[in-house]
PDB file of C-alpha atoms in Angstrom:
ATOM      1  CA  UNK Z 140     -57.588 192.151-102.456  1.00  0.00           C
ATOM      2  CA  UNK Z 141     -60.381 193.115-100.140  1.00  0.00           C
ATOM      3  CA  UNK Z 142     -61.970 196.473-100.808  1.00  0.00           C
ATOM      4  CA  UNK Z 143     -62.601 198.120 -97.483  1.00  0.00           C
ATOM      5  CA  UNK Z 144     -64.033 201.375 -96.205  1.00  0.00           C
ATOM      6  CA  UNK Z 145     -61.990 203.170 -93.587  1.00  0.00           C
ATOM      7  CA  UNK Z 146     -61.987 206.421 -91.650  1.00  0.00           C
ATOM      8  CA  UNK Z 147     -59.182 208.683 -90.509  1.00  0.00           C
ATOM      9  CA  UNK Z 148     -59.441 208.761 -86.716  1.00  0.00           C
ATOM     10  CA  UNK Z 149     -57.249 211.793 -86.187  1.00  0.00           C
ATOM     11  CA  UNK Z 150     -56.330 214.596 -88.550  1.00  0.00           C
ATOM     12  CA  UNK Z 151     -53.024 215.319 -86.801  1.00  0.00           C
ATOM     13  CA  UNK Z 152     -51.687 211.771 -86.721  1.00  0.00           C
ATOM     14  CA  UNK Z 153     -53.493 210.559 -89.865  1.00  0.00           C
ATOM     15  CA  UNK Z 154     -54.254 207.284 -88.076  1.00  0.00           C
ATOM     16  CA  UNK Z 155     -56.657 205.084 -90.031  1.00  0.00           C
ATOM     17  CA  UNK Z 156     -59.372 203.188 -88.189  1.00  0.00           C
ATOM     18  CA  UNK Z 157     -60.500 199.956 -89.877  1.00  0.00           C
ATOM     19  CA  UNK Z 158     -64.193 199.235 -90.276  1.00  0.00           C
ATOM     20  CA  UNK Z 159     -66.048 196.903 -87.868  1.00  0.00           C
ATOM     21  CA  UNK Z 160     -65.948 194.218 -90.596  1.00  0.00           C
ATOM     22  CA  UNK Z 161     -62.169 194.400 -90.773  1.00  0.00           C
ATOM     23  CA  UNK Z 162     -61.808 194.414 -86.985  1.00  0.00           C
ATOM     24  CA  UNK Z 163     -63.983 191.303 -86.776  1.00  0.00           C
ATOM     25  CA  UNK Z 164     -61.878 189.595 -89.465  1.00  0.00           C
ATOM     26  CA  UNK Z 165     -58.739 190.368 -87.418  1.00  0.00           C
ATOM     27  CA  UNK Z 166     -60.313 189.075 -84.206  1.00  0.00           C
ATOM     28  CA  UNK Z 167     -60.225 192.419 -82.404  1.00  0.00           C
ATOM     29  CA  UNK Z 168     -62.229 192.525 -79.175  1.00  0.00           C
ATOM     30  CA  UNK Z 169     -62.106 196.324 -78.786  1.00  0.00           C
ATOM     31  CA  UNK Z 170     -64.354 198.977 -80.296  1.00  0.00           C
ATOM     32  CA  UNK Z 171     -63.128 202.580 -80.198  1.00  0.00           C
ATOM     33  CA  UNK Z 172     -65.574 205.469 -80.139  1.00  0.00           C
ATOM     34  CA  UNK Z 173     -64.878 209.198 -80.294  1.00  0.00           C
ATOM     35  CA  UNK Z 174     -66.587 212.430 -79.421  1.00  0.00           C
ATOM     36  CA  UNK Z 175     -68.025 214.456 -82.305  1.00  0.00           C
ATOM     37  CA  UNK Z 176     -66.810 217.924 -83.343  1.00  0.00           C
ATOM     38  CA  UNK Z 177     -68.171 220.796 -81.224  1.00  0.00           C
ATOM     39  CA  UNK Z 178     -70.962 223.029 -82.489  1.00  0.00           C
ATOM     40  CA  UNK Z 179     -68.861 226.119 -81.813  1.00  0.00           C
ATOM     41  CA  UNK Z 180     -65.758 225.852 -83.999  1.00  0.00           C
ATOM     42  CA  UNK Z 181     -62.939 228.016 -82.637  1.00  0.00           C
ATOM     43  CA  UNK Z 182     -60.306 226.813 -85.106  1.00  0.00           C
ATOM     44  CA  UNK Z 183     -59.726 228.013 -88.657  1.00  0.00           C
ATOM     45  CA  UNK Z 184     -57.927 227.036 -91.835  1.00  0.00           C
ATOM     46  CA  UNK Z 185     -54.828 229.119 -92.579  1.00  0.00           C
ATOM     47  CA  UNK Z 186     -53.349 227.726 -95.805  1.00  0.00           C
ATOM     48  CA  UNK Z 187     -53.845 224.844 -98.187  1.00  0.00           C
ATOM     49  CA  UNK Z 188     -56.492 222.190 -97.759  1.00  0.00           C
ATOM     50  CA  UNK Z 189     -57.003 218.985 -95.828  1.00  0.00           C
ATOM     51  CA  UNK Z 190     -57.236 217.267 -99.213  1.00  0.00           C
ATOM     52  CA  UNK Z 191     -53.634 218.231-100.100  1.00  0.00           C
ATOM     53  CA  UNK Z 192     -51.960 214.989-101.126  1.00  0.00           C
ATOM     54  CA  UNK Z 193     -48.676 213.609 -99.866  1.00  0.00           C
ATOM     55  CA  UNK Z 194     -47.341 213.828-103.430  1.00  0.00           C
ATOM     56  CA  UNK Z 195     -47.980 217.578-103.423  1.00  0.00           C
ATOM     57  CA  UNK Z 196     -46.189 217.896-100.072  1.00  0.00           C
ATOM     58  CA  UNK Z 197     -43.217 215.869-101.255  1.00  0.00           C
ATOM     59  CA  UNK Z 198     -42.824 217.869-104.470  1.00  0.00           C
ATOM     60  CA  UNK Z 199     -43.218 221.201-102.710  1.00  0.00           C
ATOM     61  CA  UNK Z 200     -46.080 222.137-105.025  1.00  0.00           C
ATOM     62  CA  UNK Z 201     -48.528 224.560-103.432  1.00  0.00           C
ATOM     63  CA  UNK Z 202     -48.907 225.560 -99.774  1.00  0.00           C
ATOM     64  CA  UNK Z 203     -48.759 222.939 -97.062  1.00  0.00           C
ATOM     65  CA  UNK Z 204     -52.033 222.531 -95.228  1.00  0.00           C
ATOM     66  CA  UNK Z 205     -51.885 224.724 -92.125  1.00  0.00           C
ATOM     67  CA  UNK Z 206     -54.679 225.272 -89.620  1.00  0.00           C
ATOM     68  CA  UNK Z 207     -55.391 226.525 -86.104  1.00  0.00           C
ATOM     69  CA  UNK Z 208     -57.153 224.120 -83.734  1.00  0.00           C
ATOM     70  CA  UNK Z 209     -59.761 225.054 -81.136  1.00  0.00           C
ATOM     71  CA  UNK Z 210     -57.056 225.680 -78.511  1.00  0.00           C
ATOM     72  CA  UNK Z 211     -55.297 228.235 -80.729  1.00  0.00           C
ATOM     73  CA  UNK Z 212     -52.398 225.904 -81.612  1.00  0.00           C
ATOM     74  CA  UNK Z 213     -51.214 226.164 -85.241  1.00  0.00           C
ATOM     75  CA  UNK Z 214     -50.395 222.936 -87.088  1.00  0.00           C
ATOM     76  CA  UNK Z 215     -48.673 222.443 -90.445  1.00  0.00           C
ATOM     77  CA  UNK Z 216     -48.585 219.285 -92.514  1.00  0.00           C
ATOM     78  CA  UNK Z 217     -45.271 217.453 -92.352  1.00  0.00           C
ATOM     79  CA  UNK Z 218     -45.298 214.433 -94.657  1.00  0.00           C
ATOM     80  CA  UNK Z 219     -47.825 211.940 -93.273  1.00  0.00           C
ATOM     81  CA  UNK Z 220     -48.810 213.896 -90.163  1.00  0.00           C
ATOM     82  CA  UNK Z 221     -48.823 217.427 -88.712  1.00  0.00           C
ATOM     83  CA  UNK Z 222     -46.317 219.407 -86.617  1.00  0.00           C
ATOM     84  CA  UNK Z 223     -47.070 222.210 -84.163  1.00  0.00           C
ATOM     85  CA  UNK Z 224     -45.602 225.463 -85.480  1.00  0.00           C
ATOM     86  CA  UNK Z 225     -47.133 228.163 -83.257  1.00  0.00           C
ATOM     87  CA  UNK Z 226     -48.462 228.317 -79.705  1.00  0.00           C
ATOM     88  CA  UNK Z 227     -51.181 230.643 -78.360  1.00  0.00           C
ATOM     89  CA  UNK Z 228     -49.389 231.553 -75.110  1.00  0.00           C
ATOM     90  CA  UNK Z 229     -45.794 231.413 -76.301  1.00  0.00           C
ATOM     91  CA  UNK Z 230     -45.098 235.017 -75.225  1.00  0.00           C
ATOM     92  CA  UNK Z 231     -47.243 235.208 -72.088  1.00  0.00           C
ATOM     93  CA  UNK Z 232     -46.909 233.415 -68.770  1.00  0.00           C
ATOM     94  CA  UNK Z 233     -48.970 235.466 -66.323  1.00  0.00           C
ATOM     95  CA  UNK Z 234     -52.024 234.487 -64.332  1.00  0.00           C
ATOM     96  CA  UNK Z 235     -53.900 237.482 -65.755  1.00  0.00           C
ATOM     97  CA  UNK Z 236     -53.250 236.349 -69.333  1.00  0.00           C
ATOM     98  CA  UNK Z 237     -54.209 232.779 -68.452  1.00  0.00           C
ATOM     99  CA  UNK Z 238     -57.487 233.977 -66.969  1.00  0.00           C
ATOM    100  CA  UNK Z 239     -58.373 235.624 -70.285  1.00  0.00           C
ATOM    101  CA  UNK Z 240     -57.168 232.722 -72.441  1.00  0.00           C
ATOM    102  CA  UNK Z 241     -60.174 231.064 -74.046  1.00  0.00           C
ATOM    103  CA  UNK Z 242     -60.189 227.350 -73.389  1.00  0.00           C
ATOM    104  CA  UNK Z 243     -62.712 225.446 -75.528  1.00  0.00           C
ATOM    105  CA  UNK Z 244     -66.042 224.474 -74.019  1.00  0.00           C
ATOM    106  CA  UNK Z 245     -65.705 220.849 -72.865  1.00  0.00           C
ATOM    107  CA  UNK Z 246     -69.491 220.508 -72.630  1.00  0.00           C
ATOM    108  CA  UNK Z 247     -70.339 221.837 -76.094  1.00  0.00           C
ATOM    109  CA  UNK Z 248     -73.417 219.752 -77.074  1.00  0.00           C
ATOM    110  CA  UNK Z 249     -71.923 218.841 -80.441  1.00  0.00           C
ATOM    111  CA  UNK Z 250     -69.208 216.749 -78.772  1.00  0.00           C
ATOM    112  CA  UNK Z 251     -71.785 214.315 -77.407  1.00  0.00           C
ATOM    113  CA  UNK Z 252     -74.154 214.182 -80.356  1.00  0.00           C
ATOM    114  CA  UNK Z 253     -74.485 210.546 -81.400  1.00  0.00           C
ATOM    115  CA  UNK Z 254     -72.062 209.307 -78.729  1.00  0.00           C
ATOM    116  CA  UNK Z 255     -74.599 207.115 -76.928  1.00  0.00           C
ATOM    117  CA  UNK Z 256     -75.711 205.578 -80.241  1.00  0.00           C
ATOM    118  CA  UNK Z 257     -72.121 204.803 -81.278  1.00  0.00           C
ATOM    119  CA  UNK Z 258     -71.455 203.226 -77.882  1.00  0.00           C
ATOM    120  CA  UNK Z 259     -74.633 201.131 -78.116  1.00  0.00           C
ATOM    121  CA  UNK Z 260     -73.757 199.851 -81.603  1.00  0.00           C
ATOM    122  CA  UNK Z 261     -70.229 199.013 -80.449  1.00  0.00           C
ATOM    123  CA  UNK Z 262     -71.678 197.105 -77.492  1.00  0.00           C
ATOM    124  CA  UNK Z 263     -73.852 195.084 -79.872  1.00  0.00           C
ATOM    125  CA  UNK Z 264     -70.668 193.792 -81.510  1.00  0.00           C
ATOM    126  CA  UNK Z 265     -69.775 192.262 -78.115  1.00  0.00           C
ATOM    127  CA  UNK Z 266     -66.563 194.255 -77.940  1.00  0.00           C
ATOM    128  CA  UNK Z 267     -64.973 196.153 -75.067  1.00  0.00           C
ATOM    129  CA  UNK Z 268     -66.051 199.732 -75.774  1.00  0.00           C
ATOM    130  CA  UNK Z 269     -63.302 202.319 -75.397  1.00  0.00           C
ATOM    131  CA  UNK Z 270     -63.905 206.065 -75.294  1.00  0.00           C
ATOM    132  CA  UNK Z 271     -60.830 207.548 -76.931  1.00  0.00           C
ATOM    133  CA  UNK Z 272     -59.177 210.873 -76.023  1.00  0.00           C
ATOM    134  CA  UNK Z 273     -60.624 214.215 -77.017  1.00  0.00           C
ATOM    135  CA  UNK Z 274     -57.153 215.797 -77.186  1.00  0.00           C
ATOM    136  CA  UNK Z 275     -53.619 215.199 -75.948  1.00  0.00           C
ATOM    137  CA  UNK Z 276     -52.926 214.612 -72.265  1.00  0.00           C
ATOM    138  CA  UNK Z 277     -52.615 217.296 -69.592  1.00  0.00           C
ATOM    139  CA  UNK Z 278     -48.855 217.794 -69.972  1.00  0.00           C
ATOM    140  CA  UNK Z 279     -49.149 217.501 -73.758  1.00  0.00           C
ATOM    141  CA  UNK Z 280     -51.773 220.249 -73.876  1.00  0.00           C
ATOM    142  CA  UNK Z 281     -49.676 222.532 -71.655  1.00  0.00           C
ATOM    143  CA  UNK Z 282     -46.760 221.999 -74.052  1.00  0.00           C
ATOM    144  CA  UNK Z 283     -49.050 222.792 -76.982  1.00  0.00           C
ATOM    145  CA  UNK Z 284     -50.358 225.991 -75.426  1.00  0.00           C
ATOM    146  CA  UNK Z 285     -47.031 227.384 -74.231  1.00  0.00           C
ATOM    147  CA  UNK Z 286     -44.524 225.545 -76.440  1.00  0.00           C
ATOM    148  CA  UNK Z 287     -42.340 222.736 -75.091  1.00  0.00           C
ATOM    149  CA  UNK Z 288     -39.351 224.782 -74.010  1.00  0.00           C
ATOM    150  CA  UNK Z 289     -41.467 227.500 -72.437  1.00  0.00           C
ATOM    151  CA  UNK Z 290     -43.596 225.123 -70.394  1.00  0.00           C
ATOM    152  CA  UNK Z 291     -40.669 223.148 -69.040  1.00  0.00           C
ATOM    153  CA  UNK Z 292     -39.053 226.447 -68.039  1.00  0.00           C
ATOM    154  CA  UNK Z 293     -42.346 227.402 -66.375  1.00  0.00           C
ATOM    155  CA  UNK Z 294     -42.220 224.266 -64.233  1.00  0.00           C
ATOM    156  CA  UNK Z 295     -38.749 225.244 -63.060  1.00  0.00           C
ATOM    157  CA  UNK Z 296     -39.056 229.012 -62.644  1.00  0.00           C
ATOM    158  CA  UNK Z 297     -42.733 229.989 -62.827  1.00  0.00           C
ATOM    159  CA  UNK Z 298     -44.424 227.217 -60.907  1.00  0.00           C
ATOM    160  CA  UNK Z 299     -47.512 229.149 -59.837  1.00  0.00           C
ATOM    161  CA  UNK Z 300     -48.377 229.809 -63.469  1.00  0.00           C
ATOM    162  CA  UNK Z 301     -47.536 226.233 -64.548  1.00  0.00           C
ATOM    163  CA  UNK Z 302     -49.806 224.791 -61.867  1.00  0.00           C
ATOM    164  CA  UNK Z 303     -52.637 227.164 -62.813  1.00  0.00           C
ATOM    165  CA  UNK Z 304     -52.355 226.183 -66.477  1.00  0.00           C
ATOM    166  CA  UNK Z 305     -52.392 222.470 -65.618  1.00  0.00           C
ATOM    167  CA  UNK Z 306     -55.426 223.039 -63.364  1.00  0.00           C
ATOM    168  CA  UNK Z 307     -57.388 224.689 -66.187  1.00  0.00           C
ATOM    169  CA  UNK Z 308     -56.563 221.859 -68.580  1.00  0.00           C
ATOM    170  CA  UNK Z 309     -57.483 219.262 -65.948  1.00  0.00           C
ATOM    171  CA  UNK Z 310     -60.813 221.009 -65.332  1.00  0.00           C
ATOM    172  CA  UNK Z 311     -61.519 220.820 -69.076  1.00  0.00           C
ATOM    173  CA  UNK Z 312     -60.969 217.062 -69.247  1.00  0.00           C
ATOM    174  CA  UNK Z 313     -62.864 216.351 -66.033  1.00  0.00           C
ATOM    175  CA  UNK Z 314     -65.913 218.244 -67.316  1.00  0.00           C
ATOM    176  CA  UNK Z 315     -65.756 216.505 -70.696  1.00  0.00           C
ATOM    177  CA  UNK Z 316     -65.503 212.971 -69.322  1.00  0.00           C
ATOM    178  CA  UNK Z 317     -68.217 213.574 -66.731  1.00  0.00           C
ATOM    179  CA  UNK Z 318     -70.588 214.688 -69.479  1.00  0.00           C
ATOM    180  CA  UNK Z 319     -69.537 211.879 -71.847  1.00  0.00           C
ATOM    181  CA  UNK Z 320     -70.033 209.175 -69.235  1.00  0.00           C
ATOM    182  CA  UNK Z 321     -73.389 210.622 -68.272  1.00  0.00           C
ATOM    183  CA  UNK Z 322     -74.427 210.399 -71.922  1.00  0.00           C
ATOM    184  CA  UNK Z 323     -73.059 206.953 -72.779  1.00  0.00           C
ATOM    185  CA  UNK Z 324     -71.395 205.467 -69.706  1.00  0.00           C
ATOM    186  CA  UNK Z 325     -73.656 202.408 -69.530  1.00  0.00           C
ATOM    187  CA  UNK Z 326     -72.061 201.097 -72.724  1.00  0.00           C
ATOM    188  CA  UNK Z 327     -68.466 202.274 -72.153  1.00  0.00           C
ATOM    189  CA  UNK Z 328     -66.003 199.851 -70.556  1.00  0.00           C
ATOM    190  CA  UNK Z 329     -62.756 201.812 -70.807  1.00  0.00           C
ATOM    191  CA  UNK Z 330     -61.871 205.488 -70.788  1.00  0.00           C
ATOM    192  CA  UNK Z 331     -58.595 205.851 -72.669  1.00  0.00           C
ATOM    193  CA  UNK Z 332     -56.575 208.831 -71.505  1.00  0.00           C
ATOM    194  CA  UNK Z 333     -52.820 209.119 -71.908  1.00  0.00           C
ATOM    195  CA  UNK Z 334     -50.038 211.644 -71.648  1.00  0.00           C
ATOM    196  CA  UNK Z 335     -46.452 211.994 -72.791  1.00  0.00           C
ATOM    197  CA  UNK Z 336     -43.973 211.843 -69.919  1.00  0.00           C
ATOM    198  CA  UNK Z 337     -41.245 209.883 -71.649  1.00  0.00           C
ATOM    199  CA  UNK Z 338     -38.302 210.215 -73.983  1.00  0.00           C
ATOM    200  CA  UNK Z 339     -35.852 207.676 -75.387  1.00  0.00           C
ATOM    201  CA  UNK Z 340     -33.703 207.266 -72.272  1.00  0.00           C
ATOM    202  CA  UNK Z 341     -35.869 208.323 -69.309  1.00  0.00           C
ATOM    203  CA  UNK Z 342     -38.978 210.160 -68.225  1.00  0.00           C
ATOM    204  CA  UNK Z 343     -39.132 213.885 -68.977  1.00  0.00           C
ATOM    205  CA  UNK Z 344     -39.977 215.096 -65.460  1.00  0.00           C
ATOM    206  CA  UNK Z 345     -39.459 213.723 -61.983  1.00  0.00           C
ATOM    207  CA  UNK Z 346     -42.427 211.736 -60.659  1.00  0.00           C
TER     208      UNK Z 346
END
C-alpha cells in the first residue's frame, strides 16, 4: 500500500481530496483550491462532535453530530454525510423578514486569507487551477434557507419574495467571486459554480 495524506474538502459531503502527490500519480491536470473559513463564525455546534465516527452513528451510540452553518441551516449527520434538518426562514416568507435575515459577509477577510498563495502553488504544478464553490448554488441556497417545499411553493405563489431571496443570494456570490478573483485571479483558470436544477426524470423547474 501507499500511505497518503488527505484532506476532507467538505464537511457536509465528506468528500476526500487527494494530495498533490496522488493527483500527479493519477495524471490529473486540475488543481482545486478553496476559500478559507471566515473570521466571523456565525454557525455553532448543537450536538455531538465532528469526530463522531461512522461506527458510533451506525450503532446509535451517543448523539449524532448536529450543527448550524453560517446561513442558519441546521445539519445532522446521516451515515457518511449530512442532511438538512431545519431551515432559518421555514416559517417566514415576507420581504420585511428577508430584509432582517442575516446573510453571511461574502467579503469577510478570512475567506481570502492564503487564497493567492494556494493558487500560486497550484499554478507551479502546471495544472488548471479551479476555484471551487463557497456554498451550494443559488437555487440550492434558497432551498436551504426556506426548505425545499416552501421555496418551490414561493416560486408558484409568492414570486416577489422568491425573486428577492434569489437576488440576495446572487449578490452574495457576486461579491465573493469579485473579491476572490481580485485576490488570486491571475492564477485561477476556472471558476466552478454549479446548482441543482435536475431530478431523475427531468429538470425541477421550467427554463
